[in-house]
PDB file of C-alpha atoms in Angstrom:
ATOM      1  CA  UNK D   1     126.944 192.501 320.522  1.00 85.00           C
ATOM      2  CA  UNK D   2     124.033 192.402 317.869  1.00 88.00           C
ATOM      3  CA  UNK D   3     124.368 188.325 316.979  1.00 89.00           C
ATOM      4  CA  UNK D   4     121.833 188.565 314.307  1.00 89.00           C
ATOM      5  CA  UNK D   5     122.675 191.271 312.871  1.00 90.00           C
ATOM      6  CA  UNK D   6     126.336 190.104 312.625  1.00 91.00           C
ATOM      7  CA  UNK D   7     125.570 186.936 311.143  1.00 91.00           C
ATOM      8  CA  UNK D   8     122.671 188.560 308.347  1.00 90.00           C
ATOM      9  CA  UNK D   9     125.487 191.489 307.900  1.00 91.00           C
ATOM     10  CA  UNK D  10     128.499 189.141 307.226  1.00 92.00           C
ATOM     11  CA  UNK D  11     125.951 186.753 305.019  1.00 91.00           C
ATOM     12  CA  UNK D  12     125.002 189.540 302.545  1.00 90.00           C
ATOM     13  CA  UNK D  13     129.247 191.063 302.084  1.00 89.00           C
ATOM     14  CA  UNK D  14     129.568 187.433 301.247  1.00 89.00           C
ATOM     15  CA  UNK D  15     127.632 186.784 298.886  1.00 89.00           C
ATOM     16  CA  UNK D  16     128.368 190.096 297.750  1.00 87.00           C
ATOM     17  CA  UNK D  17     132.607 188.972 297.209  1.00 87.00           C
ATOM     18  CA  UNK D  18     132.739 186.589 294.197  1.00 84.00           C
ATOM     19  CA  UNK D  19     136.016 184.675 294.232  1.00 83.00           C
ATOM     20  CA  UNK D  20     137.713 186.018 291.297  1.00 79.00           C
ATOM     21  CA  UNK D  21     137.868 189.585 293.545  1.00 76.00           C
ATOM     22  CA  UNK D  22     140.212 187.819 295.946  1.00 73.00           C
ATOM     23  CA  UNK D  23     141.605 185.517 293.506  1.00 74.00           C
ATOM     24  CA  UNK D  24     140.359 182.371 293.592  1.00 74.00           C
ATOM     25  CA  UNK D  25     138.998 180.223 290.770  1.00 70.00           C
ATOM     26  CA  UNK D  26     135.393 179.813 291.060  1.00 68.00           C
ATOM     27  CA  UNK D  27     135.249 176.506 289.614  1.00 67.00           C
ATOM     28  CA  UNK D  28     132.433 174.641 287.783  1.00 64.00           C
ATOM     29  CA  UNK D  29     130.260 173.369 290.305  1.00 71.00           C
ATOM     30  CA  UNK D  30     129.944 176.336 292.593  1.00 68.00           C
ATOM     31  CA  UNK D  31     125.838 176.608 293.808  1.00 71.00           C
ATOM     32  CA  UNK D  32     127.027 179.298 296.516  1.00 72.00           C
ATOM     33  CA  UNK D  33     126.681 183.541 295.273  1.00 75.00           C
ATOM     34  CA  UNK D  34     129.661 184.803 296.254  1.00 82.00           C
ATOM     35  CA  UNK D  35     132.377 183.516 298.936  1.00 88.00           C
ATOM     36  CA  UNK D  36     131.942 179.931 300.859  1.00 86.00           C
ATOM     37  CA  UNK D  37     132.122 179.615 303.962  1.00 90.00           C
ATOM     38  CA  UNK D  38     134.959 178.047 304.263  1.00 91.00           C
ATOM     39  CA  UNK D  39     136.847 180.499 301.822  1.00 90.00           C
ATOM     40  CA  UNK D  40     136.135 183.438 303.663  1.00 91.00           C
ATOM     41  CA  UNK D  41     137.676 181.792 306.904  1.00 91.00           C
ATOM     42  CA  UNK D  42     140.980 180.612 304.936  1.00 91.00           C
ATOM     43  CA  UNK D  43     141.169 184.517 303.756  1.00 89.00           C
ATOM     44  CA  UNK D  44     140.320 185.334 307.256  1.00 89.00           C
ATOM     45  CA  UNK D  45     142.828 183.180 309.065  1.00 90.00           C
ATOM     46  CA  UNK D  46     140.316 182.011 311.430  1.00 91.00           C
ATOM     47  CA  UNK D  47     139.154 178.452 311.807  1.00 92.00           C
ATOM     48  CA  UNK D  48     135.786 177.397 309.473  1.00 93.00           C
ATOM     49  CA  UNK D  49     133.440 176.057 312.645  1.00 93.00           C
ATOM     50  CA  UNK D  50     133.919 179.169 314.263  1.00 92.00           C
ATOM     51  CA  UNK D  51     133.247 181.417 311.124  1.00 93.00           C
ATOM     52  CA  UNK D  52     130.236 179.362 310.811  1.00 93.00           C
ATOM     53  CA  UNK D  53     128.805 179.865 314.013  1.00 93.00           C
ATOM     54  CA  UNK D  54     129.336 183.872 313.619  1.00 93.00           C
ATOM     55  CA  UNK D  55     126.894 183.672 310.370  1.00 90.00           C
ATOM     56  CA  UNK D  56     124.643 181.608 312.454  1.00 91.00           C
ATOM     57  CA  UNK D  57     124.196 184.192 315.640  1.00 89.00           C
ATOM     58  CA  UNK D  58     126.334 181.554 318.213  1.00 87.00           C
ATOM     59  CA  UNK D  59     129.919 181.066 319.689  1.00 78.00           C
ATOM     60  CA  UNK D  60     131.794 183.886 321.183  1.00 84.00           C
ATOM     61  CA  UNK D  61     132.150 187.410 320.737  1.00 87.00           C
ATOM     62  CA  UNK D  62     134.943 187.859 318.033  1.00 90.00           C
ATOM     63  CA  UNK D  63     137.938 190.063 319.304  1.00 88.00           C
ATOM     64  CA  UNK D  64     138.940 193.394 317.416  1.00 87.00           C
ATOM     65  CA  UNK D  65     141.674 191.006 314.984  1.00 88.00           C
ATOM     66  CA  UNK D  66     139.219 188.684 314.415  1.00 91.00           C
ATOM     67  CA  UNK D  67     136.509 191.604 313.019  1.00 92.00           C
ATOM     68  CA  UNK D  68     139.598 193.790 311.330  1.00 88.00           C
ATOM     69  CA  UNK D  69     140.519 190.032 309.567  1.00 91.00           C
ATOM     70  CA  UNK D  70     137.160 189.777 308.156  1.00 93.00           C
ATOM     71  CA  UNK D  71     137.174 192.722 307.356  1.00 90.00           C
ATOM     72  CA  UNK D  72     139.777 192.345 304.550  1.00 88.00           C
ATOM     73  CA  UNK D  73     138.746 188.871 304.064  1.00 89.00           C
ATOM     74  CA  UNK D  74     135.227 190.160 302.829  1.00 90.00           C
ATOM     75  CA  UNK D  75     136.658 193.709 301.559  1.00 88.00           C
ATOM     76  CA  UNK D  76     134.666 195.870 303.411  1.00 87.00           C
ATOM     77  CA  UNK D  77     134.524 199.777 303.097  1.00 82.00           C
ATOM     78  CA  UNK D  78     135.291 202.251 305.437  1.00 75.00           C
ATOM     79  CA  UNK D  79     131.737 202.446 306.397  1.00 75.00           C
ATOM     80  CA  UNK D  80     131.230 198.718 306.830  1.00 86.00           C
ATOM     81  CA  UNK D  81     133.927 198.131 308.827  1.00 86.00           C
ATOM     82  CA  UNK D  82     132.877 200.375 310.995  1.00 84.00           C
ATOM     83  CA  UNK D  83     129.884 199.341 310.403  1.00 88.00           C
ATOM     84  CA  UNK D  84     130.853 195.557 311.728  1.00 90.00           C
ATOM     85  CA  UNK D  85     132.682 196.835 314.596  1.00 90.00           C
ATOM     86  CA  UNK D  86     129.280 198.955 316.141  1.00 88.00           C
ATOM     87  CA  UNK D  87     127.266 195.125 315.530  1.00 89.00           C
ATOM     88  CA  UNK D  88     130.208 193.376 317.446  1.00 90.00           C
ATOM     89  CA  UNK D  89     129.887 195.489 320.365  1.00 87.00           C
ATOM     90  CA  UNK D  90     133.502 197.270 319.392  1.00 85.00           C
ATOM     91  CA  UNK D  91     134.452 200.878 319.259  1.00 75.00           C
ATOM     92  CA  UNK D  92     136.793 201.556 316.045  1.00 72.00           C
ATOM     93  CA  UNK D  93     140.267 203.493 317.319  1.00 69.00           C
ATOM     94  CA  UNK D  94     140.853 207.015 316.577  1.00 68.00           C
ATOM     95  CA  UNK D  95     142.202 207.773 313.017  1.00 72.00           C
ATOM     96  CA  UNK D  96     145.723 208.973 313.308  1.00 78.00           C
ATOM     97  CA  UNK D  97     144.794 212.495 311.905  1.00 85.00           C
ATOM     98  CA  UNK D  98     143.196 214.256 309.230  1.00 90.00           C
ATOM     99  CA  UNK D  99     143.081 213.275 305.665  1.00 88.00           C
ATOM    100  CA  UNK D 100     144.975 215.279 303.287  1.00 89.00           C
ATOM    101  CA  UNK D 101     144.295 214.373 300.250  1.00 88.00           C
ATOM    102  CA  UNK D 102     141.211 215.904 298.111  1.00 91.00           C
ATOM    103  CA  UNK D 103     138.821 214.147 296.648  1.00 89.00           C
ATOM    104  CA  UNK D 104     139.956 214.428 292.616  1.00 88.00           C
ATOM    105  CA  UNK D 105     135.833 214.986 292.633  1.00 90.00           C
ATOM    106  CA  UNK D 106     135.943 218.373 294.705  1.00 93.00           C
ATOM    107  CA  UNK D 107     139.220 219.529 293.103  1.00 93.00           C
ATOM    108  CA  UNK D 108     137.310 219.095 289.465  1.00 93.00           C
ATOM    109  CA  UNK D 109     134.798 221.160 291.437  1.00 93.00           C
ATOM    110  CA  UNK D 110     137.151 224.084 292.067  1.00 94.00           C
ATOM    111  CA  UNK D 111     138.537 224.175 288.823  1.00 92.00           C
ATOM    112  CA  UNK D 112     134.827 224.686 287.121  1.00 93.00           C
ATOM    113  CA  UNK D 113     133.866 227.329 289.939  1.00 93.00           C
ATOM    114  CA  UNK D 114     135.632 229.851 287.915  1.00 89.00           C
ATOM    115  CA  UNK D 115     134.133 232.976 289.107  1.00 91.00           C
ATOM    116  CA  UNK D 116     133.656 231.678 292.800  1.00 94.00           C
ATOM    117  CA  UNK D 117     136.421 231.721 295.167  1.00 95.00           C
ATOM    118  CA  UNK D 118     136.713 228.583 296.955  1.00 96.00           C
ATOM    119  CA  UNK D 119     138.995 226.644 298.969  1.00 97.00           C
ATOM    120  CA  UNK D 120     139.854 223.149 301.005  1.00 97.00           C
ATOM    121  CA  UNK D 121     140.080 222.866 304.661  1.00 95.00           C
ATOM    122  CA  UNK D 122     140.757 219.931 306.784  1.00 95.00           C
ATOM    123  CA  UNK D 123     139.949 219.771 310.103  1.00 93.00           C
ATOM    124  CA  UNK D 124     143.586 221.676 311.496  1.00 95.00           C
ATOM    125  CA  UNK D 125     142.080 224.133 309.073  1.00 96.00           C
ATOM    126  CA  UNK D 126     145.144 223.893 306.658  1.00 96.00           C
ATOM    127  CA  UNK D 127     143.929 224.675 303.471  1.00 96.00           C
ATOM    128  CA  UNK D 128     144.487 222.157 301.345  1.00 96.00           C
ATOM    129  CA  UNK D 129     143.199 223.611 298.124  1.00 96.00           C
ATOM    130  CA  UNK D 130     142.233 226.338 296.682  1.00 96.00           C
ATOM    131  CA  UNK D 131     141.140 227.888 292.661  1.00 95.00           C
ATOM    132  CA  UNK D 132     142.325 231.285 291.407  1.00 93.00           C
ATOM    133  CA  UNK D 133     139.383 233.267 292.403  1.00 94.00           C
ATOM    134  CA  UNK D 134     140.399 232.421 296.101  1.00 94.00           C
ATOM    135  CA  UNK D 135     143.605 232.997 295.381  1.00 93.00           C
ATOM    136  CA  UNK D 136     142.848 236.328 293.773  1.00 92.00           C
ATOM    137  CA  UNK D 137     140.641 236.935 296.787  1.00 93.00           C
ATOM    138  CA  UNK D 138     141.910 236.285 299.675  1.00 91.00           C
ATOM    139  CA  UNK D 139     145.801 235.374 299.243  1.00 90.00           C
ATOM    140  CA  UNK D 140     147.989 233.506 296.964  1.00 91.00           C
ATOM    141  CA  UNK D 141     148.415 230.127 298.862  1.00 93.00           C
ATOM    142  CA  UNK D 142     150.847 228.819 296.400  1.00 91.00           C
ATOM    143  CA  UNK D 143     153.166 231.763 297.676  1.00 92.00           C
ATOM    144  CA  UNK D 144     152.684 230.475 301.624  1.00 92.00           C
ATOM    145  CA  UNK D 145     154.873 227.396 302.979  1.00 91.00           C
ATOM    146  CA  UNK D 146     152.704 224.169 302.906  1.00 88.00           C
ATOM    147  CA  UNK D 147     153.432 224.090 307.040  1.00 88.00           C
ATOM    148  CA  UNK D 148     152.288 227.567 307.146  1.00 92.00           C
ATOM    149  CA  UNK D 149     148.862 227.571 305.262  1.00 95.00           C
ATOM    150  CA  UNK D 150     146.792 227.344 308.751  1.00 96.00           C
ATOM    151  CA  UNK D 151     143.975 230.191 308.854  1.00 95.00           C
ATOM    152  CA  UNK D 152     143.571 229.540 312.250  1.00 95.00           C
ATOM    153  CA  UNK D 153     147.093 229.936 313.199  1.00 95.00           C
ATOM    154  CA  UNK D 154     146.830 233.533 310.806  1.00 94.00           C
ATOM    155  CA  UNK D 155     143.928 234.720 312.540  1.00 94.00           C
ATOM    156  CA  UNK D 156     144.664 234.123 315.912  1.00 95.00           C
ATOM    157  CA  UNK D 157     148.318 235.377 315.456  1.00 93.00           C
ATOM    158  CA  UNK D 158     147.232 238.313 313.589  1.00 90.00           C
ATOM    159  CA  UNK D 159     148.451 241.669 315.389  1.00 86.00           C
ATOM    160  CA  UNK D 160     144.649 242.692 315.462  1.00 82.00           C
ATOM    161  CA  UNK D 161     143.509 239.803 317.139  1.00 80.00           C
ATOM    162  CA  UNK D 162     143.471 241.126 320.333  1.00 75.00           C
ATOM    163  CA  UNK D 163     141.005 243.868 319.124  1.00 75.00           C
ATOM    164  CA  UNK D 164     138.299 241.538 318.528  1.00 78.00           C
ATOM    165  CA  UNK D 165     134.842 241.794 319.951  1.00 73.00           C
ATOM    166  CA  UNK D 166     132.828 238.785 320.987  1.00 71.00           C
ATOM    167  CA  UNK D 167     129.789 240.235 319.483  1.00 70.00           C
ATOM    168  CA  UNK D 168     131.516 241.060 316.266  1.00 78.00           C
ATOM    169  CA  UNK D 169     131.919 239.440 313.289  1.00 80.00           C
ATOM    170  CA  UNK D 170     135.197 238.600 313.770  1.00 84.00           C
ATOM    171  CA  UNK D 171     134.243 237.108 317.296  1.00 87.00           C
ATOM    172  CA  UNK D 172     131.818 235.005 315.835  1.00 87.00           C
ATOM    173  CA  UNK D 173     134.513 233.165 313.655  1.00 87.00           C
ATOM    174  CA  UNK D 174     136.813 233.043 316.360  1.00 91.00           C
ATOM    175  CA  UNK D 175     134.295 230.967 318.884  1.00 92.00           C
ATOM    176  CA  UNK D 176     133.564 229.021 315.640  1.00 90.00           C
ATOM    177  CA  UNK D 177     136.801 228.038 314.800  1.00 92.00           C
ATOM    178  CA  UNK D 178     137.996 227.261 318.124  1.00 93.00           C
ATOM    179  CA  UNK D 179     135.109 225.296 319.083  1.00 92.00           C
ATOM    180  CA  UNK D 180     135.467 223.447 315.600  1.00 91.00           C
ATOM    181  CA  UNK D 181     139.149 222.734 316.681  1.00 94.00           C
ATOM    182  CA  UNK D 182     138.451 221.450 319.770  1.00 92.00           C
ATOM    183  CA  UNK D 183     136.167 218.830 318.113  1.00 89.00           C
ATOM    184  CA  UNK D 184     138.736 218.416 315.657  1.00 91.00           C
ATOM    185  CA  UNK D 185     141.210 217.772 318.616  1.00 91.00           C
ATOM    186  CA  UNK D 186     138.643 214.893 320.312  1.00 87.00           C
ATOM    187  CA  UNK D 187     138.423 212.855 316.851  1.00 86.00           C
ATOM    188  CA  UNK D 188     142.005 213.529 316.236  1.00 89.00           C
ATOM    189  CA  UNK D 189     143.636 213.014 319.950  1.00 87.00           C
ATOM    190  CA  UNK D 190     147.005 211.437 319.609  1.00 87.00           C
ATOM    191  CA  UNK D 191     147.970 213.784 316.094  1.00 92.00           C
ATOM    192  CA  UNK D 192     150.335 215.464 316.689  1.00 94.00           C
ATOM    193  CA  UNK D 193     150.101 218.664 314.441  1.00 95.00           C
ATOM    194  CA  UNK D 194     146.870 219.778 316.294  1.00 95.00           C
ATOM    195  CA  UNK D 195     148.487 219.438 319.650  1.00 95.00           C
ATOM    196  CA  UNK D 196     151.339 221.729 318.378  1.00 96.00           C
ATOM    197  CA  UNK D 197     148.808 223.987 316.486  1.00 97.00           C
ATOM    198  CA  UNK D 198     146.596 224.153 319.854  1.00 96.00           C
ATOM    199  CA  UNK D 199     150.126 224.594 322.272  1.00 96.00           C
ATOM    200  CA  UNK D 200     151.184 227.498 319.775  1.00 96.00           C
ATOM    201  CA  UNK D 201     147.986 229.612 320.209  1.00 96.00           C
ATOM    202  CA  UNK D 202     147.659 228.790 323.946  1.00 96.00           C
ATOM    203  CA  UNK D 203     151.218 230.160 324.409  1.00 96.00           C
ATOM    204  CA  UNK D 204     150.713 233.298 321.641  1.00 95.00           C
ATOM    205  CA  UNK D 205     147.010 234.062 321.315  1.00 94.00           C
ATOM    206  CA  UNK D 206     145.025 235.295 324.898  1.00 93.00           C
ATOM    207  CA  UNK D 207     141.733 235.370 322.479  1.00 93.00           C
ATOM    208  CA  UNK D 208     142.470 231.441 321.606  1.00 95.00           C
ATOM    209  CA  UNK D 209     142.861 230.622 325.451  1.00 94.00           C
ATOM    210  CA  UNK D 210     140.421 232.128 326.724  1.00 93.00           C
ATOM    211  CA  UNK D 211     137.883 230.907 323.778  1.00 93.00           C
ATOM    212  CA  UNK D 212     139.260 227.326 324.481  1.00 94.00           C
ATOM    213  CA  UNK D 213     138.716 227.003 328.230  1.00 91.00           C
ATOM    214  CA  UNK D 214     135.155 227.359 327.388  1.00 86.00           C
ATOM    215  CA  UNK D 215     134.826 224.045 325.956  1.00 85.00           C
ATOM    216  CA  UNK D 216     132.617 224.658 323.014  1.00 84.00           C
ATOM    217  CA  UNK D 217     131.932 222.437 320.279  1.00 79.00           C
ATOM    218  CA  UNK D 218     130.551 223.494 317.192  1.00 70.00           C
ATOM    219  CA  UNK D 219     131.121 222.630 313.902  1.00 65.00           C
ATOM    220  CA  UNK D 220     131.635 225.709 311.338  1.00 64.00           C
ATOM    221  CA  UNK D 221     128.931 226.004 308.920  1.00 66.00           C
ATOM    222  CA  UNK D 222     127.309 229.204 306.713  1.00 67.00           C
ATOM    223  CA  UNK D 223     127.817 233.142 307.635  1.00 76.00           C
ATOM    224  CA  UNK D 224     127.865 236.404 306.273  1.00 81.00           C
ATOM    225  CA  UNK D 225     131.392 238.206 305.775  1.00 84.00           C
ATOM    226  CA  UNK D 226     132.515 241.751 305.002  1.00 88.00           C
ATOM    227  CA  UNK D 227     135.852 241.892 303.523  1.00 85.00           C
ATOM    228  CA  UNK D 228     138.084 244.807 301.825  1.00 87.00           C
ATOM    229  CA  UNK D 229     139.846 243.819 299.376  1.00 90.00           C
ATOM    230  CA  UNK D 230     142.842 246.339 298.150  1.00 85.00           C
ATOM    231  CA  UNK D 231     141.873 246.489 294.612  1.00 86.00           C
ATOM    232  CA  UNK D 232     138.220 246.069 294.005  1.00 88.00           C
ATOM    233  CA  UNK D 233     137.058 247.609 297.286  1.00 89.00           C
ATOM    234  CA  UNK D 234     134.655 246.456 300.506  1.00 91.00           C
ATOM    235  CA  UNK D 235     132.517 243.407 299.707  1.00 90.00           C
ATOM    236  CA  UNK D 236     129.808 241.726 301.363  1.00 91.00           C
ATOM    237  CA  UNK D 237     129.809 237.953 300.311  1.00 92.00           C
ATOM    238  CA  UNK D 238     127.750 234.913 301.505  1.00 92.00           C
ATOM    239  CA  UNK D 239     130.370 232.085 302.967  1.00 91.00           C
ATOM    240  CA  UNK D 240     129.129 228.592 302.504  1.00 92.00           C
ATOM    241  CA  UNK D 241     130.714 225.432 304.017  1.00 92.00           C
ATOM    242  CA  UNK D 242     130.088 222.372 302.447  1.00 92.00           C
ATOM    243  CA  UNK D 243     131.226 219.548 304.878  1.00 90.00           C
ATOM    244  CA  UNK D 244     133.016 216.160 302.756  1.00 88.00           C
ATOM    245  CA  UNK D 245     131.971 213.872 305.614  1.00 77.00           C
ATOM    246  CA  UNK D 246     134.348 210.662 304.128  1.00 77.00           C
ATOM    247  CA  UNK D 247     137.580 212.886 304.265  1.00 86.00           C
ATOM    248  CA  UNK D 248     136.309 215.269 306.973  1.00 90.00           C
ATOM    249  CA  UNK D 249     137.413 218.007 305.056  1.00 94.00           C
ATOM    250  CA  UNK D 250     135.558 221.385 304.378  1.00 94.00           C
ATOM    251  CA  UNK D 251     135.090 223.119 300.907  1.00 95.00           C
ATOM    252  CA  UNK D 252     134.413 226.877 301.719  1.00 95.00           C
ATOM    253  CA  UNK D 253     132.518 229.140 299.347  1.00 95.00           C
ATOM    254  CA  UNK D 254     132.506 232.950 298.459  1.00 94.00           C
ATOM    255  CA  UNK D 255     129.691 234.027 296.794  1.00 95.00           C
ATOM    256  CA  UNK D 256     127.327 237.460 296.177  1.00 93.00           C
ATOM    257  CA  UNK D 257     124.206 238.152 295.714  1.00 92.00           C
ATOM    258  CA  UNK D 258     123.686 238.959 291.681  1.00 93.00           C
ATOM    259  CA  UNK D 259     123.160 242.780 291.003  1.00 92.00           C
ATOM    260  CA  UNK D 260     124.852 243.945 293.920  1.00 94.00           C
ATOM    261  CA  UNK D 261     128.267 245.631 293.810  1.00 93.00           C
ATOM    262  CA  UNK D 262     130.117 242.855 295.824  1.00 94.00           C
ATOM    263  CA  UNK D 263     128.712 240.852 293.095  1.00 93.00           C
ATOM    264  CA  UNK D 264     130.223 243.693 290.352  1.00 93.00           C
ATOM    265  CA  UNK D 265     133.282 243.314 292.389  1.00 92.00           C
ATOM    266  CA  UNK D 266     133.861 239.815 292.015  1.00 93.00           C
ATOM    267  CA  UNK D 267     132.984 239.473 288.444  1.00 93.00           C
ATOM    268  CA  UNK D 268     136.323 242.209 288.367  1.00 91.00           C
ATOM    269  CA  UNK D 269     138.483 240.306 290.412  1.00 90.00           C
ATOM    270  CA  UNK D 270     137.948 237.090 288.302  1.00 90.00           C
ATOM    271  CA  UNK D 271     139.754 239.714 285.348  1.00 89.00           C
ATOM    272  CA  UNK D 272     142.195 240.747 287.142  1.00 81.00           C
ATOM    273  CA  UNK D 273     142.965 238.012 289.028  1.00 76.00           C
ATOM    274  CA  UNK D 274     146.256 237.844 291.797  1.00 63.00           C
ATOM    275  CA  UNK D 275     147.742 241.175 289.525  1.00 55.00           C
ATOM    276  CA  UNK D 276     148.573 243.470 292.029  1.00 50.00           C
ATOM    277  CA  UNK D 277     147.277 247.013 290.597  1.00 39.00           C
ATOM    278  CA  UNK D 278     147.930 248.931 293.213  1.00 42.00           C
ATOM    279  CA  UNK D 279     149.867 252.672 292.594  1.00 39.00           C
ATOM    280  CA  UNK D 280     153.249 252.535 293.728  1.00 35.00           C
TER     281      UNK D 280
END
């Protein structure tokens, strides 16, 4: 345990909280910015002397309830907490599993990217959300089960999987997504939809177990993709990953270089949109 830079940590959220925040009166004669003392160890259940001595670098190492009560005594973010716990010498838990919900922030984003196809991934790789261009692109995800909108579970169970070259393209992804997943699976150990998703493709997929026994970690970032598309033809399209570290959720990008025919191609798709234009 860092004692002083517990007790200069848990000095400056106090004087950060002013009492109206936690609803308390602050009175007339109050010299102190922010919390006393003695208020933030009523909020905290604990008893005053020993609050005192943690803001003065003595006394005992406070246990994990004594650091998570502080922590909602002094209303603490995500970060701080954490933050706390590292000072104290404590490891935070493993979150139950991935975040699901979006960011209203990124899903503003996809509705102005009007003429890029993006989507939302969490860290199972269910996509989470998605604009029309991606929709229009790739498939219409409002038209797949919420359970079943996994593109890990759709590549690996693809009938062509089996076909896929290491060196490849397609090989690439697959290393990348399983050694994504496996990190995925050591933030995420006790949730229970990546042990069934991983369990599925061990049982289904020979590519997936034999990419998992290696043991690689990565996490996915940029690449190149070439993808044919049944109306507007082949494409060649940049594919950017932009990583939302606070939800640990991925917002992927499809875009083209200007001038070139995948970029001619896209500009068409955003017209025609999920129409389905093919001869009968």
């Amino acid at each position: 345990m860092n004692r002083k830079a517990t007790a200069a940590f848990l000095r400056s959220r106090r004087a950060r909280v002013q009492p109206a925040d936690v609803g308390l009166q602050a009175g007339t004669r109050r010299r102190t910015p922010g919390l006393r003392r003695e208020e933030v160890a009523r909020l905290a259940g604990m008893s005053v002397d020993y609050y005192i001595r943690l803001e003065q670098g003595r006394g005992p190492r406070p246990s994990r309830q004594i650091l998570s009560a502080l922590a909602r005594a002094l209303r603490l973010s995500d970060d701080e907490r954490s933050h706390l716990y590292n000072l104290a010498g404590e490891q935070l838990g493993p979150p139950p599993g991935p975040p699901q919900e979006v960011p209203a922030g990124i899903l503003h984003l996809l509705e102005r990217l009007d003429d890029t196809p993006a989507y939302v991934l969490d860290a199972k790789y269910d996509v989470l959300a998605w604009n029309d261009m991606a929709a229009a692109l790739i498939v219409d995800f409002s038209k797949i089960a919420p359970g079943e909108r996994n593109l890990v579970r759709a590549f690996f169970l693809h009938p062509d999987a089996c076909l896929i070259e290491d060196d490849g393209e397609y090989g690439r992804f697959a290393q990348q997504s399983v050694a994504d997943l496996r990190a995925a699976s050591g933030r995420y150990p006790h949730n229970p939809g990546i042990k069934a998703l991983v369990g599925e493709l061990m049982d289904e997929s020979e590519l997936f177990r034999r990419l998992w026994d290696r043991h690689q970690i990565e996490v996915r970032r940029g690449s190149t993709k070439r993808m044919r598309h049944p109306v507007v033809g082949d494409l060649e399209v940049f594919c950017d990953v932009l990583v939302v570290p606070d939800r640990d959720q991925k917002v992927v990008l499809y875009t083209a270089a200007p001038g070139t025919p995948s970029h001619e191609a896209l500009k068409l798709l955003r017209v025609i949109g999920t129409q389905d234009l093919t001869p009968r």
